[in-house]
mmCIF file of C-alpha atoms in Angstrom:
data_model
loop_
_atom_site.group_PDB
_atom_site.id
_atom_site.type_symbol
_atom_site.label_atom_id
_atom_site.label_comp_id
_atom_site.label_asym_id
_atom_site.label_seq_id
_atom_site.Cartn_x
_atom_site.Cartn_y
_atom_site.Cartn_z
ATOM 1 C CA UNK A 1 81.447 -16.986 20.305
ATOM 2 C CA UNK A 2 81.748 -18.181 16.708
ATOM 3 C CA UNK A 3 85.504 -18.492 17.033
ATOM 4 C CA UNK A 4 85.513 -20.632 20.237
ATOM 5 C CA UNK A 5 82.494 -22.636 19.348
ATOM 6 C CA UNK A 6 84.435 -25.628 17.592
ATOM 7 C CA UNK A 7 86.694 -25.802 20.665
ATOM 8 C CA UNK A 8 83.688 -26.289 23.033
ATOM 9 C CA UNK A 9 81.760 -28.527 20.792
ATOM 10 C CA UNK A 10 84.883 -30.609 20.303
ATOM 11 C CA UNK A 11 85.195 -30.951 24.167
ATOM 12 C CA UNK A 12 81.601 -31.987 24.323
ATOM 13 C CA UNK A 13 82.335 -34.678 21.885
ATOM 14 C CA UNK A 14 85.395 -35.742 23.803
ATOM 15 C CA UNK A 15 83.201 -35.840 26.939
ATOM 16 C CA UNK A 16 80.845 -38.304 25.307
ATOM 17 C CA UNK A 17 83.709 -40.562 24.828
ATOM 18 C CA UNK A 18 84.371 -41.038 28.561
ATOM 19 C CA UNK A 19 81.247 -42.959 29.753
ATOM 20 C CA UNK A 20 81.886 -45.960 27.725
ATOM 21 C CA UNK A 21 84.908 -46.909 29.957
ATOM 22 C CA UNK A 22 82.868 -45.753 33.171
ATOM 23 C CA UNK A 23 79.969 -48.038 31.949
ATOM 24 C CA UNK A 24 82.450 -50.978 31.700
ATOM 25 C CA UNK A 25 83.867 -50.274 35.244
ATOM 26 C CA UNK A 26 80.323 -50.048 36.640
ATOM 27 C CA UNK A 27 79.358 -53.381 35.184
ATOM 28 C CA UNK A 28 82.522 -55.090 36.544
ATOM 29 C CA UNK A 29 81.358 -53.940 39.930
ATOM 30 C CA UNK A 30 77.967 -55.651 39.461
ATOM 31 C CA UNK A 31 75.703 -52.502 38.296
ATOM 32 C CA UNK A 32 72.879 -53.399 36.161
ATOM 33 C CA UNK A 33 72.187 -51.605 32.920
ATOM 34 C CA UNK A 34 68.540 -50.429 33.636
ATOM 35 C CA UNK A 35 69.161 -48.844 37.001
ATOM 36 C CA UNK A 36 72.461 -47.350 35.807
ATOM 37 C CA UNK A 37 70.891 -45.598 32.898
ATOM 38 C CA UNK A 38 67.903 -44.435 35.448
ATOM 39 C CA UNK A 39 70.304 -43.000 37.907
ATOM 40 C CA UNK A 40 72.337 -41.321 35.052
ATOM 41 C CA UNK A 41 69.458 -39.454 33.692
ATOM 42 C CA UNK A 42 67.860 -38.785 37.130
ATOM 43 C CA UNK A 43 71.196 -37.272 38.188
ATOM 44 C CA UNK A 44 71.386 -35.046 35.061
ATOM 45 C CA UNK A 45 67.919 -33.729 35.800
ATOM 46 C CA UNK A 46 68.625 -33.094 39.430
ATOM 47 C CA UNK A 47 71.922 -31.405 38.790
ATOM 48 C CA UNK A 48 70.555 -29.024 36.145
ATOM 49 C CA UNK A 49 67.489 -28.474 38.172
ATOM 50 C CA UNK A 50 69.407 -27.382 41.288
ATOM 51 C CA UNK A 51 71.589 -25.023 39.007
ATOM 52 C CA UNK A 52 68.491 -23.501 37.525
ATOM 53 C CA UNK A 53 66.920 -22.881 41.028
ATOM 54 C CA UNK A 54 70.081 -21.223 42.190
ATOM 55 C CA UNK A 55 70.330 -19.160 39.206
ATOM 56 C CA UNK A 56 66.654 -18.276 39.324
ATOM 57 C CA UNK A 57 66.270 -18.984 35.575
ATOM 58 C CA UNK A 58 62.641 -19.910 35.577
ATOM 59 C CA UNK A 59 61.382 -21.315 32.255
ATOM 60 C CA UNK A 60 58.056 -19.577 32.202
ATOM 61 C CA UNK A 61 59.917 -16.184 32.230
ATOM 62 C CA UNK A 62 61.828 -16.849 29.080
ATOM 63 C CA UNK A 63 59.171 -15.953 26.474
ATOM 64 C CA UNK A 64 58.435 -19.627 25.676
ATOM 65 C CA UNK A 65 55.264 -21.696 25.112
ATOM 66 C CA UNK A 66 53.985 -24.901 26.438
ATOM 67 C CA UNK A 67 54.304 -26.163 22.782
ATOM 68 C CA UNK A 68 58.016 -25.315 22.663
ATOM 69 C CA UNK A 69 58.543 -26.925 26.177
ATOM 70 C CA UNK A 70 56.870 -30.058 24.885
ATOM 71 C CA UNK A 71 58.861 -30.120 21.703
ATOM 72 C CA UNK A 72 62.209 -29.900 23.687
ATOM 73 C CA UNK A 73 61.146 -32.607 26.077
ATOM 74 C CA UNK A 74 60.179 -34.947 23.146
ATOM 75 C CA UNK A 75 63.348 -34.141 21.448
ATOM 76 C CA UNK A 76 65.274 -35.320 24.616
ATOM 77 C CA UNK A 77 63.990 -38.722 24.073
ATOM 78 C CA UNK A 78 66.513 -38.992 21.269
ATOM 79 C CA UNK A 79 69.435 -39.134 23.899
ATOM 80 C CA UNK A 80 67.510 -41.803 25.728
ATOM 81 C CA UNK A 81 67.043 -43.891 22.706
ATOM 82 C CA UNK A 82 70.709 -43.434 21.749
ATOM 83 C CA UNK A 83 71.810 -45.098 25.080
ATOM 84 C CA UNK A 84 69.048 -47.880 25.004
ATOM 85 C CA UNK A 85 69.859 -48.848 21.331
ATOM 86 C CA UNK A 86 73.670 -48.766 21.862
ATOM 87 C CA UNK A 87 73.477 -50.948 25.101
ATOM 88 C CA UNK A 88 71.303 -53.527 23.180
ATOM 89 C CA UNK A 89 73.749 -53.544 20.350
ATOM 90 C CA UNK A 90 76.809 -54.261 22.670
ATOM 91 C CA UNK A 91 75.078 -57.491 23.764
ATOM 92 C CA UNK A 92 75.032 -58.793 20.172
ATOM 93 C CA UNK A 93 78.193 -57.367 18.221
ATOM 94 C CA UNK A 94 81.651 -56.448 19.168
ATOM 95 C CA UNK A 95 82.316 -52.956 20.689
ATOM 96 C CA UNK A 96 84.553 -51.922 17.677
ATOM 97 C CA UNK A 97 81.713 -52.697 15.141
ATOM 98 C CA UNK A 98 79.246 -50.975 17.407
ATOM 99 C CA UNK A 99 81.453 -47.890 17.448
ATOM 100 C CA UNK A 100 81.787 -47.865 13.661
ATOM 101 C CA UNK A 101 78.030 -47.969 13.303
ATOM 102 C CA UNK A 102 77.534 -45.065 15.966
ATOM 103 C CA UNK A 103 79.787 -42.911 13.993
ATOM 104 C CA UNK A 104 77.481 -43.070 10.990
ATOM 105 C CA UNK A 105 75.774 -40.303 12.988
ATOM 106 C CA UNK A 106 78.321 -38.045 11.307
ATOM 107 C CA UNK A 107 76.770 -38.174 7.875
ATOM 108 C CA UNK A 108 73.330 -38.889 9.207
ATOM 109 C CA UNK A 109 73.371 -35.574 11.095
ATOM 110 C CA UNK A 110 74.865 -33.649 8.225
ATOM 111 C CA UNK A 111 72.017 -35.019 5.914
ATOM 112 C CA UNK A 112 69.357 -34.173 8.431
ATOM 113 C CA UNK A 113 70.796 -30.709 8.910
ATOM 114 C CA UNK A 114 70.759 -30.099 5.202
ATOM 115 C CA UNK A 115 67.116 -31.296 4.922
ATOM 116 C CA UNK A 116 66.059 -29.102 7.825
ATOM 117 C CA UNK A 117 67.829 -26.057 6.752
ATOM 118 C CA UNK A 118 67.404 -26.755 3.055
ATOM 119 C CA UNK A 119 70.982 -26.055 2.380
ATOM 120 C CA UNK A 120 73.642 -28.269 0.691
ATOM 121 C CA UNK A 121 76.841 -29.219 2.501
ATOM 122 C CA UNK A 122 80.209 -28.024 0.998
ATOM 123 C CA UNK A 123 82.806 -30.295 -0.860
ATOM 124 C CA UNK A 124 85.125 -29.715 2.174
ATOM 125 C CA UNK A 125 82.478 -31.130 4.535
ATOM 126 C CA UNK A 126 81.849 -34.196 2.373
ATOM 127 C CA UNK A 127 85.488 -34.873 2.183
ATOM 128 C CA UNK A 128 85.818 -34.450 5.957
ATOM 129 C CA UNK A 129 82.798 -36.888 6.436
ATOM 130 C CA UNK A 130 84.530 -39.500 4.168
ATOM 131 C CA UNK A 131 87.914 -39.117 6.156
ATOM 132 C CA UNK A 132 85.909 -39.425 9.478
ATOM 133 C CA UNK A 133 84.308 -42.671 8.340
ATOM 134 C CA UNK A 134 87.701 -44.097 7.136
ATOM 135 C CA UNK A 135 89.504 -43.036 10.265
ATOM 136 C CA UNK A 136 86.567 -44.513 12.440
ATOM 137 C CA UNK A 137 86.994 -47.994 10.777
ATOM 138 C CA UNK A 138 90.794 -47.907 11.387
ATOM 139 C CA UNK A 139 90.574 -46.379 14.852
ATOM 140 C CA UNK A 140 87.914 -48.969 16.019
ATOM 141 C CA UNK A 141 90.145 -51.769 14.907
ATOM 142 C CA UNK A 142 87.452 -53.075 12.817
ATOM 143 C CA UNK A 143 89.471 -55.360 10.499
ATOM 144 C CA UNK A 144 89.797 -58.205 10.438
ATOM 145 C CA UNK A 145 86.370 -59.485 11.492
ATOM 146 C CA UNK A 146 86.723 -63.137 12.363
ATOM 147 C CA UNK A 147 83.155 -63.784 13.401
ATOM 148 C CA UNK A 148 79.726 -63.489 11.941
ATOM 149 C CA UNK A 149 77.779 -60.339 12.860
ATOM 150 C CA UNK A 150 74.263 -60.286 14.301
ATOM 151 C CA UNK A 151 71.976 -58.389 11.833
ATOM 152 C CA UNK A 152 69.822 -57.351 14.880
ATOM 153 C CA UNK A 153 73.033 -55.990 16.601
ATOM 154 C CA UNK A 154 73.898 -53.958 13.542
ATOM 155 C CA UNK A 155 70.334 -52.615 13.376
ATOM 156 C CA UNK A 156 70.368 -51.633 17.030
ATOM 157 C CA UNK A 157 73.615 -49.668 16.547
ATOM 158 C CA UNK A 158 72.413 -47.999 13.528
ATOM 159 C CA UNK A 159 69.220 -47.048 15.271
ATOM 160 C CA UNK A 160 71.504 -45.489 18.134
ATOM 161 C CA UNK A 161 73.483 -43.623 15.249
ATOM 162 C CA UNK A 162 70.165 -42.318 13.972
ATOM 163 C CA UNK A 163 69.049 -41.179 17.577
ATOM 164 C CA UNK A 164 72.551 -39.527 18.152
ATOM 165 C CA UNK A 165 72.190 -37.677 14.903
ATOM 166 C CA UNK A 166 68.727 -36.303 16.007
ATOM 167 C CA UNK A 167 70.196 -35.395 19.317
ATOM 168 C CA UNK A 168 72.940 -33.173 17.597
ATOM 169 C CA UNK A 169 70.428 -31.394 15.273
ATOM 170 C CA UNK A 170 67.806 -30.947 17.998
ATOM 171 C CA UNK A 171 70.131 -29.189 20.386
ATOM 172 C CA UNK A 172 71.213 -26.992 17.380
ATOM 173 C CA UNK A 173 67.909 -26.029 16.143
ATOM 174 C CA UNK A 174 65.247 -26.101 18.810
ATOM 175 C CA UNK A 175 64.611 -23.651 21.782
ATOM 176 C CA UNK A 176 67.530 -21.269 20.927
ATOM 177 C CA UNK A 177 65.552 -18.449 22.547
ATOM 178 C CA UNK A 178 65.780 -20.290 25.894
ATOM 179 C CA UNK A 179 68.715 -20.083 28.337
ATOM 180 C CA UNK A 180 71.143 -22.965 27.367
ATOM 181 C CA UNK A 181 70.873 -24.651 30.772
ATOM 182 C CA UNK A 182 66.987 -24.458 30.699
ATOM 183 C CA UNK A 183 66.942 -26.118 27.323
ATOM 184 C CA UNK A 184 69.349 -28.779 28.434
ATOM 185 C CA UNK A 185 67.248 -29.437 31.454
ATOM 186 C CA UNK A 186 64.186 -29.936 29.212
ATOM 187 C CA UNK A 187 66.164 -32.320 26.992
ATOM 188 C CA UNK A 188 67.330 -34.335 29.980
ATOM 189 C CA UNK A 189 63.696 -34.632 31.374
ATOM 190 C CA UNK A 190 62.562 -36.108 27.976
ATOM 191 C CA UNK A 191 65.463 -38.647 28.006
ATOM 192 C CA UNK A 192 64.818 -39.482 31.753
ATOM 193 C CA UNK A 193 61.223 -40.085 31.108
ATOM 194 C CA UNK A 194 61.920 -42.491 28.106
ATOM 195 C CA UNK A 195 64.612 -44.376 30.165
ATOM 196 C CA UNK A 196 62.042 -44.782 33.134
ATOM 197 C CA UNK A 197 59.515 -46.185 30.790
ATOM 198 C CA UNK A 198 61.592 -48.448 28.711
ATOM 199 C CA UNK A 199 63.720 -49.881 31.722
ATOM 200 C CA UNK A 200 60.983 -49.899 34.322
ATOM 201 C CA UNK A 201 60.850 -53.660 34.970
ATOM 202 C CA UNK A 202 64.554 -53.822 35.542
ATOM 203 C CA UNK A 203 64.574 -50.523 37.614
ATOM 204 C CA UNK A 204 61.833 -51.870 39.825
ATOM 205 C CA UNK A 205 63.124 -55.294 40.420
ATOM 206 C CA UNK A 206 66.790 -54.347 41.092
ATOM 207 C CA UNK A 207 68.082 -53.130 44.319
ATOM 208 C CA UNK A 208 69.893 -49.731 44.243
ATOM 209 C CA UNK A 209 73.453 -49.668 45.455
ATOM 210 C CA UNK A 210 75.821 -47.009 46.194
ATOM 211 C CA UNK A 211 77.884 -48.120 43.188
ATOM 212 C CA UNK A 212 74.890 -47.508 40.998
ATOM 213 C CA UNK A 213 74.155 -44.175 42.172
ATOM 214 C CA UNK A 214 78.038 -43.131 42.236
ATOM 215 C CA UNK A 215 78.595 -44.336 38.562
ATOM 216 C CA UNK A 216 75.170 -42.776 37.530
ATOM 217 C CA UNK A 217 76.283 -39.423 38.723
ATOM 218 C CA UNK A 218 79.735 -39.611 37.011
ATOM 219 C CA UNK A 219 78.177 -40.750 33.788
ATOM 220 C CA UNK A 220 75.497 -38.023 33.857
ATOM 221 C CA UNK A 221 78.150 -35.332 34.005
ATOM 222 C CA UNK A 222 80.128 -36.683 31.241
ATOM 223 C CA UNK A 223 77.318 -38.039 28.905
ATOM 224 C CA UNK A 224 74.666 -35.411 29.365
ATOM 225 C CA UNK A 225 75.225 -32.328 31.628
ATOM 226 C CA UNK A 226 78.466 -30.970 30.182
ATOM 227 C CA UNK A 227 78.137 -32.197 26.403
ATOM 228 C CA UNK A 228 74.430 -31.103 26.098
ATOM 229 C CA UNK A 229 75.031 -27.748 27.821
ATOM 230 C CA UNK A 230 78.115 -26.925 25.391
ATOM 231 C CA UNK A 231 76.036 -28.242 22.393
ATOM 232 C CA UNK A 232 73.134 -26.081 23.304
ATOM 233 C CA UNK A 233 75.228 -23.030 23.676
ATOM 234 C CA UNK A 234 77.765 -23.271 20.797
ATOM 235 C CA UNK A 235 76.220 -25.650 18.135
ATOM 236 C CA UNK A 236 74.049 -22.889 16.682
ATOM 237 C CA UNK A 237 77.178 -20.829 15.961
ATOM 238 C CA UNK A 238 78.635 -23.580 13.705
ATOM 239 C CA UNK A 239 78.338 -23.762 9.969
ATOM 240 C CA UNK A 240 76.022 -26.672 8.763
ATOM 241 C CA UNK A 241 77.861 -29.909 8.849
ATOM 242 C CA UNK A 242 80.688 -28.853 11.118
ATOM 243 C CA UNK A 243 78.931 -29.978 14.389
ATOM 244 C CA UNK A 244 78.479 -33.478 13.233
ATOM 245 C CA UNK A 245 82.153 -33.684 11.972
ATOM 246 C CA UNK A 246 83.353 -32.360 15.542
ATOM 247 C CA UNK A 247 81.213 -34.962 17.292
ATOM 248 C CA UNK A 248 83.435 -37.653 15.750
ATOM 249 C CA UNK A 249 85.985 -36.786 18.287
ATOM 250 C CA UNK A 250 84.064 -39.091 20.559
ATOM 251 C CA UNK A 251 85.659 -42.214 19.166
ATOM 252 C CA UNK A 252 89.339 -41.342 19.555
ATOM 253 C CA UNK A 253 88.443 -39.938 23.050
ATOM 254 C CA UNK A 254 86.950 -43.296 23.995
ATOM 255 C CA UNK A 255 89.993 -45.262 22.795
ATOM 256 C CA UNK A 256 92.284 -42.950 24.783
ATOM 257 C CA UNK A 257 90.167 -43.209 27.965
ATOM 258 C CA UNK A 258 89.894 -46.991 27.598
ATOM 259 C CA UNK A 259 93.631 -47.212 27.248
ATOM 260 C CA UNK A 260 94.279 -44.987 30.427
ATOM 261 C CA UNK A 261 91.445 -46.365 32.601
ATOM 262 C CA UNK A 262 91.042 -50.025 31.314
ATOM 263 C CA UNK A 263 94.545 -50.857 30.069
ATOM 264 C CA UNK A 264 93.062 -51.771 26.720
ATOM 265 C CA UNK A 265 95.770 -52.188 24.010
ATOM 266 C CA UNK A 266 95.926 -49.783 20.985
ATOM 267 C CA UNK A 267 97.843 -50.590 17.838
ATOM 268 C CA UNK A 268 99.432 -48.200 15.310
ATOM 269 C CA UNK A 269 96.593 -48.712 12.895
ATOM 270 C CA UNK A 270 94.213 -47.413 15.428
ATOM 271 C CA UNK A 271 96.515 -44.487 16.195
ATOM 272 C CA UNK A 272 96.630 -43.704 12.565
ATOM 273 C CA UNK A 273 92.835 -43.739 12.393
ATOM 274 C CA UNK A 274 92.656 -41.353 15.275
ATOM 275 C CA UNK A 275 95.024 -39.034 13.547
ATOM 276 C CA UNK A 276 92.850 -39.221 10.293
ATOM 277 C CA UNK A 277 89.683 -38.277 12.388
ATOM 278 C CA UNK A 278 91.385 -35.380 14.124
ATOM 279 C CA UNK A 279 92.630 -34.086 10.648
ATOM 280 C CA UNK A 280 89.144 -34.403 9.314
ATOM 281 C CA UNK A 281 87.812 -32.272 12.191
ATOM 282 C CA UNK A 282 90.519 -29.633 11.878
ATOM 283 C CA UNK A 283 90.363 -29.183 8.077
ATOM 284 C CA UNK A 284 86.893 -27.578 7.599
ATOM 285 C CA UNK A 285 87.530 -25.359 10.557
ATOM 286 C CA UNK A 286 90.623 -23.986 9.118
ATOM 287 C CA UNK A 287 88.961 -23.303 5.833
ATOM 288 C CA UNK A 288 85.932 -21.755 7.682
ATOM 289 C CA UNK A 289 88.265 -19.465 9.613
ATOM 290 C CA UNK A 290 90.179 -18.397 6.458
ATOM 291 C CA UNK A 291 86.868 -17.472 4.649
ATOM 292 C CA UNK A 292 84.713 -16.006 7.288
ATOM 293 C CA UNK A 293 83.231 -13.058 5.550
ATOM 294 C CA UNK A 294 82.537 -15.029 2.351
ATOM 295 C CA UNK A 295 80.728 -17.630 4.219
ATOM 296 C CA UNK A 296 78.452 -15.109 6.130
ATOM 297 C CA UNK A 297 77.387 -13.367 3.078
ATOM 298 C CA UNK A 298 76.295 -16.494 1.515
#
């Protein structure tokens, strides 16, 4: 499992890069933010709930406690906060700037993991984080900035990064005695409850359309069901700091998907930034694979 963990966590990060384009397509079809988020998280809860019923993996039979269940539901609100803050940021600042700010989750998650586990990151992981941030700036086409940036927009996008960092750490450190799908279901329930509360006025006053439900289901699969499941299963097998670095694959994935689905232009500087990010992702994993026994003993 340890050998294939980086592959699946990387696929989960790539999956996170798809919904941005789906969200744009949905908005072009007149779908409103609140109902879209509501149906996305509701769909995730229903899909995972149905799977659990079919598999008969009842949570109360998994040697857990109500305290642990409550902690996982509370931890799930981080995903809801990520989506809420990010959408608010996109109203105030360019997508490229918001993407760069969201990728601050790479070093935030590594720092949070070091605090939680009381372990220092390696020099290779620090180097990878620096490369990820440099590549992110290039891949997002951040420069040149020709207009003033909203401080509130920057704050919202940074808060989204903080919430995303918490999501990565919570999926890695909480409820690992539970079946991964059960754990993911509880996380999604927490996110759904938060979204329902925050966006309640818009949800209640906006009519539900077929397009809202359709795009909600698709976004649920790519932004919650698949990535949270693979994060829950494989993130605990990764060395500290590796998971956040792998999560940076979300940005190049979003650029490629936007190019394919939306026809957005990509310049050579952005391509170079994507290559820098991919190199930063591959580097620590190669080192980790070459020194497996030494790492385990430490």
